[in-house]
């Protein structure tokens, strides 16, 4: 008698597309991955190698993808990278006094631009996936990973009673809120917000609210501007897509909601603050809103005026990171916390203005023109996250800014391919 044997066959197939999504997740979730490696390596007294382990993991897989298929070597990213290197090198030759600001360990060229976990590389990973549906799905997975990570940071800060960050002089001090936490969470809040508007699933709505709560609890007020722009774009898009009979109803409903919010503004904020106080939770942002201090500039006007004076003195531009040698003496980071001013300082009035107009025109085209509808959602998420640059940050470092450029290039090549196909089909 033959004893029957149970044969279990486990099939596990890893495709090139799966690997692309994996490296995309590893890049966008690298703070969480770094925390994981730090906890793991600390058992061997090697936690200082957590960053290196994270980078090796991400880019060894990228190298493997390129070996598998040479098309995964994104040529336009290589061109962009070499252009940036050349731009900094030429600027340094013209302005050798920039060397200190380029080489400093914090906010220098390596730390804030070229390091492999910086925003510039978002361009590469967007171009690597090169598909709006895959990018959106993978971003959603990133959001599920990063939400617990940010909740951990918030709970830890609440437990110890403060956040640690640099002040305007570069000293590490204790803050009641984080200067960066709200912006870090914002990208994934926008992912869930967009999913909530699109799919109207309860879980997405709950996670959107939870994300906004994290921002109000631990972050600054800047992310609220980005969320407001996000909602305005969605309303404008719905007006564009709806029939004329529905447009009037939506417009009236929007105006009505705005009037209700305006009239009940103080009461709503007071109720929210009282509700949070019941749970022994405070929010600096809500308190500032109620006190009318939400528009306080926190020294930005002084920095902006200094940048404007730089433009007046030299309208032809100061080169890469051209604000640092002046703004450093107003604020340690050295950038002027306003993207348009920073671009005018870097590239000059003529080229800088042309670049600003081009960026705004292309952004409007992607958001509202026909033929780019499938890219609308993912572009809007990164675009609204990039609106951070209207009030803070620097475009050299911001992940979402470079992601937007990557999406724009993907759309350009997509249209170019379609035109070529139509031309070939026309011949036959």
Coordinates of C-alpha atoms in Angstrom, one line a residue:
X1 CA 0.0 0.0 0.0
X2 CA 1.4 3.3 -1.1
X3 CA 1.1 6.1 1.4
X4 CA -0.2 9.2 -0.3
X5 CA 2.2 12.1 0.0
X6 CA 0.9 15.6 0.3
X7 CA 3.0 17.8 -2.0
X8 CA 2.8 21.5 -1.2
X9 CA 4.0 23.7 -4.0
X10 CA 4.5 27.3 -3.1
X11 CA 4.8 29.6 -6.1
X12 CA 6.2 33.1 -5.5
X13 CA 6.8 35.2 -8.5
X14 CA 8.5 38.5 -8.3
X15 CA 8.1 40.7 -11.4
X16 CA 10.1 43.7 -12.4
X17 CA 7.0 45.9 -11.7
X18 CA 6.8 44.4 -8.2
X19 CA 10.4 45.3 -7.5
X20 CA 9.8 48.8 -8.8
X21 CA 7.0 49.3 -6.4
X22 CA 9.1 47.9 -3.6
X23 CA 12.0 50.3 -4.1
X24 CA 9.4 53.2 -4.4
X25 CA 8.0 52.2 -1.0
X26 CA 11.5 51.8 0.5
X27 CA 12.4 55.3 -0.7
X28 CA 9.3 57.1 0.4
X29 CA 9.2 55.2 3.7
X30 CA 12.9 55.5 4.4
X31 CA 12.5 57.2 7.8
X32 CA 10.5 54.1 9.0
X33 CA 13.1 51.7 7.4
X34 CA 15.9 53.6 9.1
X35 CA 14.1 53.4 12.5
X36 CA 13.7 49.6 11.9
X37 CA 17.4 49.2 11.1
X38 CA 18.4 51.4 14.1
X39 CA 16.4 49.2 16.5
X40 CA 17.8 46.0 14.9
X41 CA 21.4 47.1 14.8
X42 CA 21.3 48.6 18.3
X43 CA 21.3 45.0 19.6
X44 CA 24.8 44.7 18.2
X45 CA 25.9 48.2 19.2
X46 CA 25.8 49.3 15.5
X47 CA 22.8 51.7 15.4
X48 CA 24.9 54.4 13.8
X49 CA 24.9 52.3 10.6
X50 CA 21.1 52.4 10.2
X51 CA 21.2 55.1 7.6
X52 CA 23.9 53.3 5.5
X53 CA 21.9 50.0 5.7
X54 CA 18.8 51.8 4.5
X55 CA 20.6 53.3 1.5
X56 CA 22.3 50.1 0.6
X57 CA 19.0 48.2 0.7
X58 CA 17.2 50.7 -1.6
X59 CA 19.9 51.3 -4.2
X60 CA 21.1 47.7 -4.4
X61 CA 17.6 46.8 -5.5
X62 CA 17.7 49.8 -7.9
X63 CA 21.0 48.5 -9.4
X64 CA 19.4 45.0 -9.7
X65 CA 16.5 46.4 -11.6
X66 CA 18.9 48.2 -14.0
X67 CA 20.8 45.0 -14.5
X68 CA 17.5 43.2 -15.3
X69 CA 16.4 45.8 -17.8
X70 CA 18.5 48.7 -19.0
X71 CA 15.3 50.7 -19.5
X72 CA 15.2 51.1 -15.7
X73 CA 18.2 53.3 -16.0
X74 CA 16.4 56.7 -16.2
X75 CA 18.5 58.7 -18.7
X76 CA 16.7 62.0 -18.1
X77 CA 17.4 61.7 -14.3
X78 CA 21.1 61.2 -15.1
X79 CA 21.0 64.3 -17.3
X80 CA 19.2 66.2 -14.5
X81 CA 21.7 65.0 -11.9
X82 CA 24.7 66.0 -14.0
X83 CA 23.1 69.4 -14.7
X84 CA 22.7 70.1 -11.0
X85 CA 26.3 69.0 -10.3
X86 CA 27.5 71.3 -13.1
X87 CA 25.3 74.2 -11.8
X88 CA 26.8 74.0 -8.3
X89 CA 30.3 73.6 -9.7
X90 CA 30.0 76.6 -12.0
X91 CA 28.4 78.7 -9.2
X92 CA 31.3 77.8 -6.9
X93 CA 33.9 78.8 -9.5
X94 CA 32.1 82.2 -9.9
X95 CA 31.4 82.6 -6.1
X96 CA 34.2 80.8 -4.2
X97 CA 32.9 82.4 -1.0
X98 CA 29.9 80.0 -1.1
X99 CA 32.2 77.1 -0.1
X100 CA 31.4 77.3 3.5
X101 CA 27.6 77.1 2.9
X102 CA 28.1 74.3 0.3
X103 CA 30.2 72.1 2.6
X104 CA 28.6 72.6 6.0
X105 CA 27.4 69.3 7.5
X106 CA 23.8 70.5 8.0
X107 CA 21.9 72.2 5.1
X108 CA 24.9 71.9 2.8
X109 CA 24.8 70.6 -0.8
X110 CA 25.4 67.0 0.3
X111 CA 23.1 67.0 3.3
X112 CA 20.2 68.9 1.7
X113 CA 20.5 68.1 -2.1
X114 CA 22.7 65.2 -3.2
X115 CA 22.4 62.6 -0.4
X116 CA 20.5 59.6 -1.7
X117 CA 17.5 60.0 0.5
X118 CA 16.8 63.6 -0.4
X119 CA 14.0 65.0 -2.5
X120 CA 15.8 65.1 -5.8
X121 CA 15.6 61.3 -6.0
X122 CA 11.8 61.4 -5.9
X123 CA 12.1 62.4 -9.6
X124 CA 13.9 59.1 -10.3
X125 CA 11.3 56.9 -8.5
X126 CA 8.4 58.6 -10.1
X127 CA 10.0 58.1 -13.5
X128 CA 10.8 54.5 -12.6
X129 CA 7.1 53.6 -12.0
X130 CA 6.0 56.0 -14.7
X131 CA 2.3 55.0 -14.3
X132 CA -0.2 57.1 -12.4
X133 CA -2.3 54.1 -11.3
X134 CA 0.7 52.3 -9.9
X135 CA 2.1 55.4 -8.3
X136 CA -1.2 56.1 -6.6
X137 CA -1.6 52.5 -5.4
X138 CA 2.0 52.4 -4.1
X139 CA 1.6 55.8 -2.4
X140 CA -1.4 54.4 -0.6
X141 CA 0.7 51.5 0.7
X142 CA 3.4 54.1 1.8
X143 CA 0.7 56.0 3.7
X144 CA -0.4 52.8 5.6
X145 CA 3.2 52.2 6.6
X146 CA 4.0 55.8 7.5
X147 CA 0.9 56.6 9.6
X148 CA 1.9 54.3 12.5
X149 CA 5.4 55.8 12.3
X150 CA 4.2 59.4 12.6
X151 CA 1.8 58.3 15.4
X152 CA 4.7 56.8 17.2
X153 CA 6.7 60.1 16.9
X154 CA 3.7 62.1 18.1
X155 CA 3.0 59.9 21.1
X156 CA 6.7 59.9 22.0
X157 CA 6.8 63.8 21.9
X158 CA 3.6 63.9 23.9
X159 CA 5.1 61.6 26.5
X160 CA 8.3 63.6 27.0
X161 CA 6.5 66.9 26.5
X162 CA 8.5 68.5 23.7
X163 CA 10.0 68.3 20.2
X164 CA 13.7 68.9 19.5
X165 CA 14.6 71.1 16.5
X166 CA 17.0 73.9 15.4
X167 CA 16.1 77.5 16.1
X168 CA 17.0 80.4 13.8
X169 CA 20.6 80.4 15.2
X170 CA 21.1 76.7 14.6
X171 CA 20.9 75.7 18.2
X172 CA 19.0 72.6 19.2
X173 CA 16.2 73.6 21.6
X174 CA 12.9 72.2 22.9
X175 CA 9.7 73.1 21.1
X176 CA 6.0 72.6 22.1
X177 CA 5.4 71.7 18.5
X178 CA 7.5 70.4 15.6
X179 CA 8.6 72.7 12.7
X180 CA 8.6 69.8 10.3
X181 CA 6.2 67.1 11.7
X182 CA 3.0 68.5 10.1
X183 CA 4.6 68.8 6.7
X184 CA 6.0 65.2 6.9
X185 CA 2.6 63.8 7.7
X186 CA 0.9 66.0 5.1
X187 CA 1.8 64.0 2.0
X188 CA 0.0 60.9 3.3
X189 CA -2.9 62.9 4.7
X190 CA -3.4 64.2 1.1
X191 CA -3.3 60.6 -0.2
X192 CA -6.1 59.5 2.2
X193 CA -8.0 62.8 1.5
X194 CA -8.0 62.2 -2.2
X195 CA -9.0 58.5 -1.7
X196 CA -11.8 59.7 0.5
X197 CA -13.1 62.2 -2.1
X198 CA -12.7 59.6 -4.9
X199 CA -13.9 56.3 -3.3
X200 CA -15.9 57.8 -0.3
X201 CA -14.8 54.9 1.9
X202 CA -15.2 55.3 5.6
X203 CA -11.7 54.1 6.4
X204 CA -10.2 56.8 4.1
X205 CA -12.3 59.5 5.8
X206 CA -11.3 58.3 9.2
X207 CA -7.6 58.2 8.3
X208 CA -7.9 61.7 6.8
X209 CA -9.3 63.1 10.0
X210 CA -6.7 61.2 12.0
X211 CA -3.9 62.7 9.9
X212 CA -5.3 66.2 10.2
X213 CA -5.5 65.7 14.0
X214 CA -1.8 64.7 14.1
X215 CA -1.0 67.9 12.2
X216 CA -3.0 70.0 14.6
X217 CA -1.6 68.3 17.6
X218 CA 2.1 68.2 16.7
X219 CA 2.7 70.4 13.7
X220 CA 2.8 74.0 12.6
X221 CA 0.0 75.9 10.9
X222 CA 1.6 75.8 7.3
X223 CA 0.0 72.4 6.3
X224 CA -3.5 73.9 6.7
X225 CA -2.7 76.2 3.7
X226 CA -1.8 73.1 1.6
X227 CA -5.0 71.3 2.6
X228 CA -7.1 74.4 1.8
X229 CA -5.5 74.6 -1.7
X230 CA -6.2 70.9 -2.1
X231 CA -9.9 71.4 -1.4
X232 CA -10.1 74.5 -3.6
X233 CA -8.6 72.5 -6.5
X234 CA -11.0 69.7 -6.0
X235 CA -14.0 72.1 -6.0
X236 CA -12.7 73.8 -9.1
X237 CA -12.2 70.5 -10.9
X238 CA -15.7 69.4 -10.0
X239 CA -17.1 72.6 -11.4
X240 CA -15.1 71.9 -14.6
X241 CA -16.4 68.4 -14.9
X242 CA -20.0 68.9 -13.8
X243 CA -22.9 70.0 -16.1
X244 CA -23.9 73.6 -16.1
X245 CA -27.1 72.9 -14.1
X246 CA -25.1 71.3 -11.4
X247 CA -22.4 73.9 -11.3
X248 CA -24.8 76.6 -9.9
X249 CA -25.9 74.2 -7.2
X250 CA -22.4 73.3 -6.2
X251 CA -21.3 77.0 -6.3
X252 CA -24.2 78.0 -4.1
X253 CA -23.5 75.1 -1.7
X254 CA -19.8 76.2 -1.5
X255 CA -20.7 79.8 -0.9
X256 CA -23.2 78.7 1.8
X257 CA -20.6 76.6 3.5
X258 CA -18.1 79.4 3.4
X259 CA -20.7 81.8 4.9
X260 CA -21.5 79.3 7.7
X261 CA -17.8 78.8 8.5
X262 CA -17.2 82.6 8.5
X263 CA -20.1 83.4 10.8
X264 CA -19.4 80.4 13.1
X265 CA -15.6 80.6 12.9
X266 CA -14.9 81.5 16.6
X267 CA -17.5 79.1 18.0
X268 CA -16.2 76.2 15.9
X269 CA -12.6 76.8 17.0
X270 CA -13.6 77.2 20.6
X271 CA -15.7 74.0 20.5
X272 CA -12.7 72.1 19.0
X273 CA -10.3 73.5 21.6
X274 CA -12.7 72.6 24.5
X275 CA -13.2 69.1 23.1
X276 CA -9.5 68.6 22.9
X277 CA -9.0 70.0 26.4
X278 CA -11.5 67.4 27.7
X279 CA -9.1 64.7 26.5
X280 CA -6.1 66.7 28.0
X281 CA -4.9 67.5 24.4
X282 CA -3.8 70.9 23.3
X283 CA -3.2 72.4 19.9
X284 CA -1.0 75.4 19.3
X285 CA -2.4 75.8 15.7
X286 CA -6.0 76.0 16.8
X287 CA -5.2 78.4 19.7
X288 CA -3.3 80.6 17.2
X289 CA -6.3 80.6 14.9
X290 CA -8.6 81.6 17.7
X291 CA -6.3 84.4 18.9
X292 CA -6.0 85.7 15.4
X293 CA -2.3 85.0 15.2
X294 CA -2.4 82.4 12.4
X295 CA -0.9 84.9 9.9
X296 CA 2.1 85.9 12.1
X297 CA 5.2 85.8 9.9
X298 CA 7.6 84.5 12.6
X299 CA 10.5 86.6 11.1
X300 CA 9.7 85.7 7.5
X301 CA 9.1 89.3 6.4
X302 CA 12.6 90.2 7.4
X303 CA 14.0 87.2 5.5
X304 CA 11.8 88.0 2.4
X305 CA 12.9 91.7 2.5
X306 CA 16.5 90.6 2.5
X307 CA 15.9 88.3 -0.5
X308 CA 14.2 91.2 -2.3
X309 CA 17.2 93.4 -1.7
X310 CA 19.4 90.7 -3.1
X311 CA 17.3 90.7 -6.3
X312 CA 17.5 94.5 -6.6
X313 CA 21.2 94.5 -6.2
X314 CA 21.8 91.8 -8.8
X315 CA 18.8 91.0 -11.0
X316 CA 21.0 88.5 -13.0
X317 CA 21.0 85.9 -10.2
X318 CA 23.4 84.5 -7.6
X319 CA 23.6 80.8 -8.8
X320 CA 22.8 77.6 -7.0
X321 CA 21.7 78.1 -3.4
X322 CA 22.4 81.8 -3.9
X323 CA 20.5 82.9 -0.9
X324 CA 22.6 81.1 1.7
X325 CA 25.5 83.6 2.0
X326 CA 23.1 86.4 3.0
X327 CA 20.0 84.7 4.5
X328 CA 22.2 82.6 6.8
X329 CA 22.7 85.7 9.0
X330 CA 18.9 86.0 9.4
X331 CA 18.2 82.3 9.7
X332 CA 20.6 79.4 10.1
X333 CA 19.1 77.3 7.3
X334 CA 20.0 80.0 4.8
X335 CA 17.0 79.7 2.4
X336 CA 14.4 82.4 2.2
X337 CA 11.3 80.3 2.8
X338 CA 9.5 81.3 -0.4
X339 CA 10.0 79.4 -3.7
X340 CA 9.4 82.4 -6.1
X341 CA 11.9 84.6 -4.3
X342 CA 14.4 81.8 -4.0
X343 CA 14.2 81.1 -7.8
X344 CA 14.6 84.8 -8.6
X345 CA 17.7 84.9 -6.4
X346 CA 19.2 81.7 -7.9
X347 CA 18.4 82.2 -11.6
X348 CA 17.9 86.0 -11.9
X349 CA 14.8 88.0 -12.7
X350 CA 14.6 87.1 -16.4
X351 CA 15.3 83.3 -16.3
X352 CA 13.7 82.9 -12.9
X353 CA 10.5 84.6 -14.0
X354 CA 10.4 82.4 -17.1
X355 CA 10.8 79.3 -15.0
X356 CA 8.1 80.3 -12.6
X357 CA 5.6 81.1 -15.4
X358 CA 6.5 77.8 -17.1
X359 CA 6.0 75.8 -13.8
X360 CA 2.7 77.4 -13.0
X361 CA 1.4 77.1 -16.6
X362 CA 2.3 73.4 -16.7
X363 CA 0.8 72.7 -13.3
X364 CA -2.5 74.4 -14.4
X365 CA -2.4 72.4 -17.7
X366 CA -1.9 69.0 -15.8
X367 CA -4.7 69.9 -13.3
X368 CA -7.3 71.2 -15.7
X369 CA -6.5 70.4 -19.3
X370 CA -7.8 67.5 -21.3
X371 CA -5.5 64.6 -22.0
X372 CA -3.9 64.6 -18.5
X373 CA -6.9 63.4 -16.5
X374 CA -5.3 60.1 -15.4
X375 CA -2.4 62.0 -13.9
X376 CA -4.7 64.5 -12.1
X377 CA -4.9 62.7 -8.7
X378 CA -1.2 61.9 -8.1
X379 CA 0.0 65.2 -9.5
X380 CA -2.5 67.2 -7.3
X381 CA -1.3 65.3 -4.2
X382 CA 2.4 66.2 -4.8
X383 CA 1.5 69.7 -6.1
X384 CA -0.5 70.6 -2.9
X385 CA 2.2 69.2 -0.8
X386 CA 4.7 71.4 -2.7
X387 CA 2.6 74.5 -1.8
X388 CA 4.6 74.3 1.5
X389 CA 7.2 76.3 -0.5
X390 CA 4.9 79.3 -0.6
X391 CA 5.6 79.9 3.1
X392 CA 8.6 77.8 4.0
X393 CA 11.3 75.3 2.9
X394 CA 13.5 75.2 -0.2
X395 CA 12.8 73.6 -3.5
X396 CA 16.3 72.1 -3.5
X397 CA 15.3 69.7 -0.8
X398 CA 11.6 69.1 -1.1
X399 CA 10.6 65.6 -2.2
X400 CA 7.2 66.6 -3.6
X401 CA 8.6 69.4 -5.8
X402 CA 10.9 67.0 -7.6
X403 CA 8.1 64.4 -7.8
X404 CA 6.0 67.1 -9.6
X405 CA 8.8 67.7 -12.1
X406 CA 9.1 63.9 -12.6
X407 CA 5.3 63.7 -13.4
X408 CA 5.6 66.5 -15.8
X409 CA 8.4 64.8 -17.7
X410 CA 6.4 61.5 -17.7
X411 CA 3.5 63.3 -19.3
X412 CA 5.8 64.9 -21.8
X413 CA 7.2 61.6 -23.0
X414 CA 3.8 60.0 -22.9
X415 CA 2.4 62.7 -25.3
X416 CA 5.5 62.4 -27.5
X417 CA 5.0 58.6 -27.8
X418 CA 1.3 59.0 -28.6
X419 CA 2.1 61.6 -31.4
X420 CA 4.7 59.2 -32.8
X421 CA 2.2 56.3 -32.9
X422 CA -0.4 58.5 -34.6
X423 CA 2.1 59.6 -37.2
X424 CA 3.1 55.9 -37.9
X425 CA -0.5 54.8 -38.1
X426 CA -1.3 57.7 -40.4
X427 CA 1.3 56.4 -42.9
X428 CA -0.2 53.0 -43.1

